[in-house]
Amino acid sequence: MESLHFFELHLIKILQQIRTPVLDEIFKFINLFDTGYFIFFLIPIVWMKNWKWGVRLLYILFLNFYFNAFFKTIFHQPRPYDLDPSVEVVFVKGFGLPSGAAQSAMLYLGLLVIYWKNKKWAWILGLNILFWMSLSRVYLGVHFFSDLLGGYVVGSLLLVVFYYLFPTMEKYLKTAKNYQILLLSFAFSSVMLLTLYTSIVKAISIASLSVTIGLILSKKFKAFLLPPSTFLEEFLRTTFVWFGIGGIALLFAFRFEKMHGYSSFFAMVLLGIWLSFFASFFWKKSFGKLKTFKH
């Protein structure tokens, strides 16, 4: 593996010959799409348009983050700048294989194609996401090409889970009692924590439980929203959720990558329940009564 890495380092150095300050900033910006903060930005967009797809997306991303952290720990592979500091453009904690960005990009490609039912433009957008996110990881010196390949494999396996296993789970959850759903969510979180006790896994576990509680409350109080009737309503709904997320994050000085202490715990709980219950509930009770947003 070491000889392969040194060959890949040579390829990274060839690619980095095109480096300029402007390109550095562009690829650093693309790097943001591989963070938990992007998820807080993305999920409300989907959730406020179609809450069922919002739930699906959130849980497949929980699995995505978990399995990436799990396999990184198993393979224990270095990043390019661990072997040659000269290729470092940005620093990222943790091991290299598989690439989280490549894994997520493969997942986004598949989800776009599934959601938009194989539309040509969904393929074009998804492939562009896959290409640019992958290229950014090599350009920034944080991943080898083999890390990208590993990410593609794991991302593809998660798409299989999403496409074949999720519908079966949804059928069960439609008829399950609330306590059964809570127990299932608790088991899901417990398995993740028992197998890998890290900040990211703690965040996922707490979020999973709080979102489950929020969904149960939404069902009880009939807080689920119908799809927006106009783009304006969709935009305002999403903005409303973003403001709530920002307010909670500021109140608790929350940072996704540092889940330490009671403050982070309560912030994660509130973020999960805000997204899955409070945002929809308050919107429906207030703005939903306006004639503009009535269906």
Short mmCIF file of C-alpha atoms in Angstrom, two decimals, residues 180-194 205 208-209:
data_model
loop_
_atom_site.label_atom_id
_atom_site.label_comp_id
_atom_site.label_asym_id
_atom_site.label_seq_id
_atom_site.Cartn_x
_atom_site.Cartn_y
_atom_site.Cartn_z
CA GLN A 180 -41.38 0.30 19.03
CA ILE A 181 -40.11 3.14 16.86
CA LEU A 182 -38.31 4.68 19.85
CA LEU A 183 -36.75 1.34 20.76
CA LEU A 184 -35.59 0.85 17.18
CA SER A 185 -34.07 4.34 17.13
CA PHE A 186 -32.39 3.72 20.49
CA ALA A 187 -30.96 0.43 19.21
CA PHE A 188 -29.70 2.18 16.05
CA SER A 189 -27.93 4.85 18.12
CA SER A 190 -26.59 2.34 20.65
CA VAL A 191 -25.04 0.10 17.99
CA MET A 192 -23.26 3.08 16.46
CA LEU A 193 -21.92 4.27 19.81
CA LEU A 194 -20.83 0.81 20.93
CA SER A 205 -26.72 9.18 17.67
CA SER A 208 -31.21 10.27 15.39
CA LEU A 209 -33.02 9.94 18.70
#
